[in-house]
Backbone as a chain_set.jsonl record, in Angstrom:
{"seq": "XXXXXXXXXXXXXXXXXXXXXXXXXXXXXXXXXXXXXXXXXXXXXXXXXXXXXXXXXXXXXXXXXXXXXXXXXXXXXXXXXXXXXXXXXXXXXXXXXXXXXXXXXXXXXXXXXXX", "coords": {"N": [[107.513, 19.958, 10.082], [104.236, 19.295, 10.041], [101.423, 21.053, 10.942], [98.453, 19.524, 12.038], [95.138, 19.891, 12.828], [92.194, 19.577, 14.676], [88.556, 20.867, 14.05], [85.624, 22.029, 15.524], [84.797, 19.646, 16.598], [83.049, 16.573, 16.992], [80.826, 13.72, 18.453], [80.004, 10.995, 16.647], [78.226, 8.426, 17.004], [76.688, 8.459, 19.781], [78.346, 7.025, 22.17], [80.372, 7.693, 23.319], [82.497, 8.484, 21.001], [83.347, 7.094, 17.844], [84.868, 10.387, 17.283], [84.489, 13.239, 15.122], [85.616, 15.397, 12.583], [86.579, 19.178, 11.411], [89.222, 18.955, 9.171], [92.313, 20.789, 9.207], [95.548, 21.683, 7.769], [98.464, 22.881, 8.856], [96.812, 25.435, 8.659], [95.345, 25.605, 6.616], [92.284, 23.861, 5.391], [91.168, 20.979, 4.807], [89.158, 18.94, 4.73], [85.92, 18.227, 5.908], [84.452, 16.042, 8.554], [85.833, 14.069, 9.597], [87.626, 11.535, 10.893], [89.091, 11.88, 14.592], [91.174, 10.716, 16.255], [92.603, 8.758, 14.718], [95.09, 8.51, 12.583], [97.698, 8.065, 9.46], [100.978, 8.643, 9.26], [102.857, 8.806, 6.304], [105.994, 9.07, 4.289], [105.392, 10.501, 2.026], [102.583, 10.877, 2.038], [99.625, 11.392, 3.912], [97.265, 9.763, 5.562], [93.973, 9.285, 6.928], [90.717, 8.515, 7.897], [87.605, 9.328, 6.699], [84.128, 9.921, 7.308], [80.945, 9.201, 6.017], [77.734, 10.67, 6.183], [74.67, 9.289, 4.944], [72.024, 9.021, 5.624], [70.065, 9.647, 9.048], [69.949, 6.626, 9.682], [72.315, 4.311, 11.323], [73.025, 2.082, 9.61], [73.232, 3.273, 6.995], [75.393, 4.925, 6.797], [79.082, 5.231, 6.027], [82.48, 4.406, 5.892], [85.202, 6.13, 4.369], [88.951, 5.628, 3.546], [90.946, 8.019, 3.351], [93.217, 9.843, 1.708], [96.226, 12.052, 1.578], [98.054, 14.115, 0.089], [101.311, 14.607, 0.859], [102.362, 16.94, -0.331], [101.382, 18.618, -1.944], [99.329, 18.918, -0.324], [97.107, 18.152, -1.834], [93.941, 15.96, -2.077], [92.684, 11.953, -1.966], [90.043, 9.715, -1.897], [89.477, 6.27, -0.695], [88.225, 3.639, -2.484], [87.356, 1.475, -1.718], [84.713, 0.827, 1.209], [83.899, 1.383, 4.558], [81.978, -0.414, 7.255], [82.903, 0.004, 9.729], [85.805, 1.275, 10.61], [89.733, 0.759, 11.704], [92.387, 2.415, 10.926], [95.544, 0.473, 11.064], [98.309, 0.273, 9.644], [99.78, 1.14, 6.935], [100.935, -0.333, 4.069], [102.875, -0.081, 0.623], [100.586, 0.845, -0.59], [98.659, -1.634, 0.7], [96.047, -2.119, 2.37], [96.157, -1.895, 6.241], [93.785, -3.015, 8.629], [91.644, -2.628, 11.907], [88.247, -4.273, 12.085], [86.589, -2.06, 13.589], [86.581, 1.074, 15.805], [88.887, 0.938, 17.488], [92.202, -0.358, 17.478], [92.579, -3.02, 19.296], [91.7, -4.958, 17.998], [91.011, -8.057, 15.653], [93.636, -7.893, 12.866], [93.245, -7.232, 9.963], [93.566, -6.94, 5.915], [93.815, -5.857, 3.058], [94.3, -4.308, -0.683], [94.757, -1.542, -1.427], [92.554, 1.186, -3.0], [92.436, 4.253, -4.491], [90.579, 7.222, -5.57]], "CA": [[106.359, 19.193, 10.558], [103.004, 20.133, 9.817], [100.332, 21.44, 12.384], [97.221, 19.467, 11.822], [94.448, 20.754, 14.195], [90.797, 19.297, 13.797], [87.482, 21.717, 14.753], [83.992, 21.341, 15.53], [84.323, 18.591, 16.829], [81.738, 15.723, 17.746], [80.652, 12.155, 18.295], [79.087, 10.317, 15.606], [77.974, 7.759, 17.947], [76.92, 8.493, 21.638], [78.82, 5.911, 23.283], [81.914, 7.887, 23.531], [83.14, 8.305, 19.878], [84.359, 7.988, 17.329], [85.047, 11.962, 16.916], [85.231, 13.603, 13.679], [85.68, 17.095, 12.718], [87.175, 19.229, 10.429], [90.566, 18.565, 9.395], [92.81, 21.123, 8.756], [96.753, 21.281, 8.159], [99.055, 23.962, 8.19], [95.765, 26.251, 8.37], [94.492, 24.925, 5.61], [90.803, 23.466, 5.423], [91.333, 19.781, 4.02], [87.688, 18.344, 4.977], [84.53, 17.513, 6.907], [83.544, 14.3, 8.994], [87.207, 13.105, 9.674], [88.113, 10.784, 12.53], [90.412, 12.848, 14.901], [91.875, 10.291, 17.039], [93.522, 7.713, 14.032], [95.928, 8.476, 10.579], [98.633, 7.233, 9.737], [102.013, 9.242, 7.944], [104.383, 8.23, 5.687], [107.044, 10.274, 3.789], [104.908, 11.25, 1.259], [101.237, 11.178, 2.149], [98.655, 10.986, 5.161], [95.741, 8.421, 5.887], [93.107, 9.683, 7.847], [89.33, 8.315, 7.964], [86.117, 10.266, 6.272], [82.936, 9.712, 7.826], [80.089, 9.513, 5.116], [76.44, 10.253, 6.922], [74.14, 8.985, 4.162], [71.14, 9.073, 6.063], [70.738, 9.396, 10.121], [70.388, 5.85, 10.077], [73.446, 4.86, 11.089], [73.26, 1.387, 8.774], [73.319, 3.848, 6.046], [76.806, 5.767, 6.572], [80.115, 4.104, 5.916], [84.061, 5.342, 6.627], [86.305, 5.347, 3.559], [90.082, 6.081, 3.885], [91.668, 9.946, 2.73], [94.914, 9.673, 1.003], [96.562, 13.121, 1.364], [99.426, 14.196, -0.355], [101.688, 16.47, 1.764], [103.67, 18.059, -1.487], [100.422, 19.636, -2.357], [97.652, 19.14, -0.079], [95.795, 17.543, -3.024], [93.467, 14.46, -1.684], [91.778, 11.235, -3.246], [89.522, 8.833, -1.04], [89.253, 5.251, -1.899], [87.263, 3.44, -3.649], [86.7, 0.429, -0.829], [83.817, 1.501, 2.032], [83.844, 0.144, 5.581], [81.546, -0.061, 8.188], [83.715, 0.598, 10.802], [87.503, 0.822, 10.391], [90.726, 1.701, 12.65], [93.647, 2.016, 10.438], [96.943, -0.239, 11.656], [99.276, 0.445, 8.884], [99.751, 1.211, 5.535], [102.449, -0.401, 3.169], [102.24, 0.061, -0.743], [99.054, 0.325, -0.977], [97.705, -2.349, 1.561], [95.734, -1.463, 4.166], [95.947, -2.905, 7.595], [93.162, -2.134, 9.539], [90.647, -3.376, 12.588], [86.773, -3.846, 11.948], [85.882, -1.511, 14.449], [87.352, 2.372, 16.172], [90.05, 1.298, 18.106], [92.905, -1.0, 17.517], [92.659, -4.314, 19.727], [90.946, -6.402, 17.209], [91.793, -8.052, 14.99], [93.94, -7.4, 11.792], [92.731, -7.209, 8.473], [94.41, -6.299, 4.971], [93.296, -5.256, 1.163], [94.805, -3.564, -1.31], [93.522, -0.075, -1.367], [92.671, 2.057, -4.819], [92.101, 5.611, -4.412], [89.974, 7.531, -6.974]], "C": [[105.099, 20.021, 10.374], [101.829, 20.475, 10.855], [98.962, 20.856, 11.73], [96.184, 19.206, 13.07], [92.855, 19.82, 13.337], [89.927, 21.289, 14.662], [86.149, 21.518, 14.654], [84.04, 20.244, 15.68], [83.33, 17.622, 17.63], [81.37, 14.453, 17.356], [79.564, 12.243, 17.416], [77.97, 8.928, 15.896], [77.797, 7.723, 19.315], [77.107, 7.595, 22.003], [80.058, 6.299, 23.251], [82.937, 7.941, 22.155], [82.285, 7.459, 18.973], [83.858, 9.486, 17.093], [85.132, 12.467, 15.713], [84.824, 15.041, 13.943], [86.315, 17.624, 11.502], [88.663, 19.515, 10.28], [91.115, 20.15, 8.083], [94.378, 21.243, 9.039], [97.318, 22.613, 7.806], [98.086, 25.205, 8.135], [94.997, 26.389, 7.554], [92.795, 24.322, 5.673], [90.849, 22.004, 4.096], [90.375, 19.117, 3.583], [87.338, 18.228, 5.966], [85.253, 16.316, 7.199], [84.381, 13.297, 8.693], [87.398, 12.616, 11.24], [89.317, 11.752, 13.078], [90.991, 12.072, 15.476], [92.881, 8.244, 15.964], [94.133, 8.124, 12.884], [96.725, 7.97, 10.844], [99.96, 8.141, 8.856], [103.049, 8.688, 7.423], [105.154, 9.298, 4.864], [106.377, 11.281, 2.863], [103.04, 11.506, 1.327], [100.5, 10.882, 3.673], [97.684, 10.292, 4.916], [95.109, 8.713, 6.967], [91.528, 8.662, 7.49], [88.237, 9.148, 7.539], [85.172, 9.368, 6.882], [81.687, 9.897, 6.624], [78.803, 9.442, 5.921], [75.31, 9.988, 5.546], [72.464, 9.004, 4.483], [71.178, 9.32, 7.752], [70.666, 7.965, 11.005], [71.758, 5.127, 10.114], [73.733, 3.188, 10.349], [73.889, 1.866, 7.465], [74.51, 4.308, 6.042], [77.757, 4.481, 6.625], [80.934, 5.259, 6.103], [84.882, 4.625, 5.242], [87.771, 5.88, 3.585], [90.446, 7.254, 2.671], [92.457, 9.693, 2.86], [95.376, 11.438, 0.992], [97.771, 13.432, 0.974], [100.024, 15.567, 0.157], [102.581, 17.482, 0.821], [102.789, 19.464, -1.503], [98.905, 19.9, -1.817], [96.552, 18.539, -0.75], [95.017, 16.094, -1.985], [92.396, 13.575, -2.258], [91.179, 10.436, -1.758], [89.223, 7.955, -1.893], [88.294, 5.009, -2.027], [86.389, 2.297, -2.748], [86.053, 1.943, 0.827], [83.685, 0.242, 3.209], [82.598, 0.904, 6.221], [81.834, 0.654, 9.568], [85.23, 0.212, 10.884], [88.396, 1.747, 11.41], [92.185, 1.225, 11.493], [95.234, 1.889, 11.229], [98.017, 0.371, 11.067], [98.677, 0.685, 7.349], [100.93, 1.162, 4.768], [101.622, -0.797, 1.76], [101.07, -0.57, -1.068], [98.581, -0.76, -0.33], [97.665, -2.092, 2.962], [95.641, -2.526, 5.575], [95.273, -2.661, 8.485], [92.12, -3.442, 10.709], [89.45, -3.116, 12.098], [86.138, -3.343, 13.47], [86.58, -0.174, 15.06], [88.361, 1.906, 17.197], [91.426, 0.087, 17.608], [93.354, -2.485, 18.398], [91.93, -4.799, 19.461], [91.776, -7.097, 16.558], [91.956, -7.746, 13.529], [93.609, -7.59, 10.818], [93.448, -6.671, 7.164], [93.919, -6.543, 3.824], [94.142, -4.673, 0.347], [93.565, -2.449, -1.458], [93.57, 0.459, -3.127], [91.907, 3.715, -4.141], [91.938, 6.545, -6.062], [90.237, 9.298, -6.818]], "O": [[105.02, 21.237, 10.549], [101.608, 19.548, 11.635], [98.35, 21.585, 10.95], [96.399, 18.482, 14.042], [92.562, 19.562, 12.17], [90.372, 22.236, 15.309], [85.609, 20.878, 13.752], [83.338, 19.557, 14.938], [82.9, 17.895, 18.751], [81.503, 14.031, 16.208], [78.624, 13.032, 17.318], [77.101, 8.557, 15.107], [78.558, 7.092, 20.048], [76.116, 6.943, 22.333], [80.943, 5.449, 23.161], [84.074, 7.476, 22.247], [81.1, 7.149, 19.093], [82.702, 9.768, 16.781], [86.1, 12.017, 15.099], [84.182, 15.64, 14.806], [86.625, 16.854, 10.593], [89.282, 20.193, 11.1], [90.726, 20.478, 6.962], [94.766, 21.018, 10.185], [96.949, 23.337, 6.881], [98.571, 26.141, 7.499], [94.029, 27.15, 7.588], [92.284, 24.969, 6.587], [90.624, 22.078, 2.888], [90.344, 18.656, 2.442], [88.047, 18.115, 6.966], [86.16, 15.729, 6.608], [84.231, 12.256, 8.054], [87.323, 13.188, 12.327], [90.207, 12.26, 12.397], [92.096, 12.615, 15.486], [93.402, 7.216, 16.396], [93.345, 8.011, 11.944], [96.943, 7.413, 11.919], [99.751, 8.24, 7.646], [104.0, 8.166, 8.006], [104.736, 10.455, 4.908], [106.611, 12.489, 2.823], [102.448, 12.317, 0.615], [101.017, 10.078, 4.449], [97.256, 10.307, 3.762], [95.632, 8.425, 8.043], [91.66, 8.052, 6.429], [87.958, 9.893, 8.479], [85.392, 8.16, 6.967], [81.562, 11.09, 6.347], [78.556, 8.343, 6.418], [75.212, 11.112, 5.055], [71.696, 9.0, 3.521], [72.344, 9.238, 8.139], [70.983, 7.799, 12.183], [72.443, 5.219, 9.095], [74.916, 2.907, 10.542], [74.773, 1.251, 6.869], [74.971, 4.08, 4.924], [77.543, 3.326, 6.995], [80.646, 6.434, 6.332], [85.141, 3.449, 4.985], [87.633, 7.098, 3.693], [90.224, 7.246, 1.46], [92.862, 9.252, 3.935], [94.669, 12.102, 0.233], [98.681, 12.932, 1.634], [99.712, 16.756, 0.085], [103.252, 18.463, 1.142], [103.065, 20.642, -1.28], [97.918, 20.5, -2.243], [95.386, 18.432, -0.37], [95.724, 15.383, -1.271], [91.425, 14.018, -2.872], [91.781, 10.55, -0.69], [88.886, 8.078, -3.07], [87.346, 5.767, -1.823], [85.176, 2.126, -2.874], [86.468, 3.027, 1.238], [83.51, -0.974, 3.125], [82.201, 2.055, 6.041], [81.234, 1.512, 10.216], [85.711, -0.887, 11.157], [88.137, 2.872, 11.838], [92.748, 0.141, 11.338], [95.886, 2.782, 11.77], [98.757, 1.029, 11.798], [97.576, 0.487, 6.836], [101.767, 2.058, 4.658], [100.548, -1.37, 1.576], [100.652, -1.646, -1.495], [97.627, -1.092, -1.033], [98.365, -1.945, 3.963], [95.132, -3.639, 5.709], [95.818, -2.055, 9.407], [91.929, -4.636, 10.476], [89.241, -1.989, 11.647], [85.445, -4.001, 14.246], [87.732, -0.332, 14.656], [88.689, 2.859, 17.903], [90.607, -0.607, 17.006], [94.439, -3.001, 18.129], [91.18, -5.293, 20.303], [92.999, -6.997, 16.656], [90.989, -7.416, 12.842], [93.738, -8.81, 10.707], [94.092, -5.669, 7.477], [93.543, -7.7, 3.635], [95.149, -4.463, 1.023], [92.337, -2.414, -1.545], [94.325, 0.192, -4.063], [90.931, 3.891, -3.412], [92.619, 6.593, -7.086], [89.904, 10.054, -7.731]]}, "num_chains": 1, "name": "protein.A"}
């Protein structure tokens, strides 16, 4: 099992979250301006959240999903950009997520592409 630890962490939103920070696994240093309190694992990869700040309005930033591969650590982020996402699930390649940080909304689903 792998030890993934965030640090520095801090709200991106004062109203109590979401958190991001930097994500590392194994002691590793994976990335910045990751959600700490949602991924998702499956046998062969992790799904976490990136935070993009694009400006400090916060119209301007978006959240796109980090594909991590646990063979090698390597990681791709996709190619679709939310406003605000909580990822549900993830089966081949479609994502199941809420429009918004926590999970009692409702469900949503895409096919994801990671670049």
């Amino acid at each position: 099992m792998e030890n993934i630890q965030f640090k520095n962490a801090d709200q991106i939103i004062n109203m109590g979250g979401p958190w991001i920070g930097e994500l590392t696994i194994d002691g590793i240093k994976i990335d910045d301006n990751i959600i700490i309190d949602n991924y998702v694992e499956k046998k062969d990869f992790y799904y976490f959240i990136k935070y993009f700040e694009i400006s400090k309005k916060q119209k301007d930033s978006f959240f796109s999903v980090l594909r991590i591969n646990k063979n090698n650590m390597s990681h791709q982020i996709s190619k679709e950009k939310f406003e605000k996402i909580f990822i549900k699930k993830i089966e081949n390649d479609t994502l199941y997520y809420c429009k918004g940080f926590h999970g009692q909304l409702p469900i949503y689903n895409i096919q994801i592409e990671f670049v």
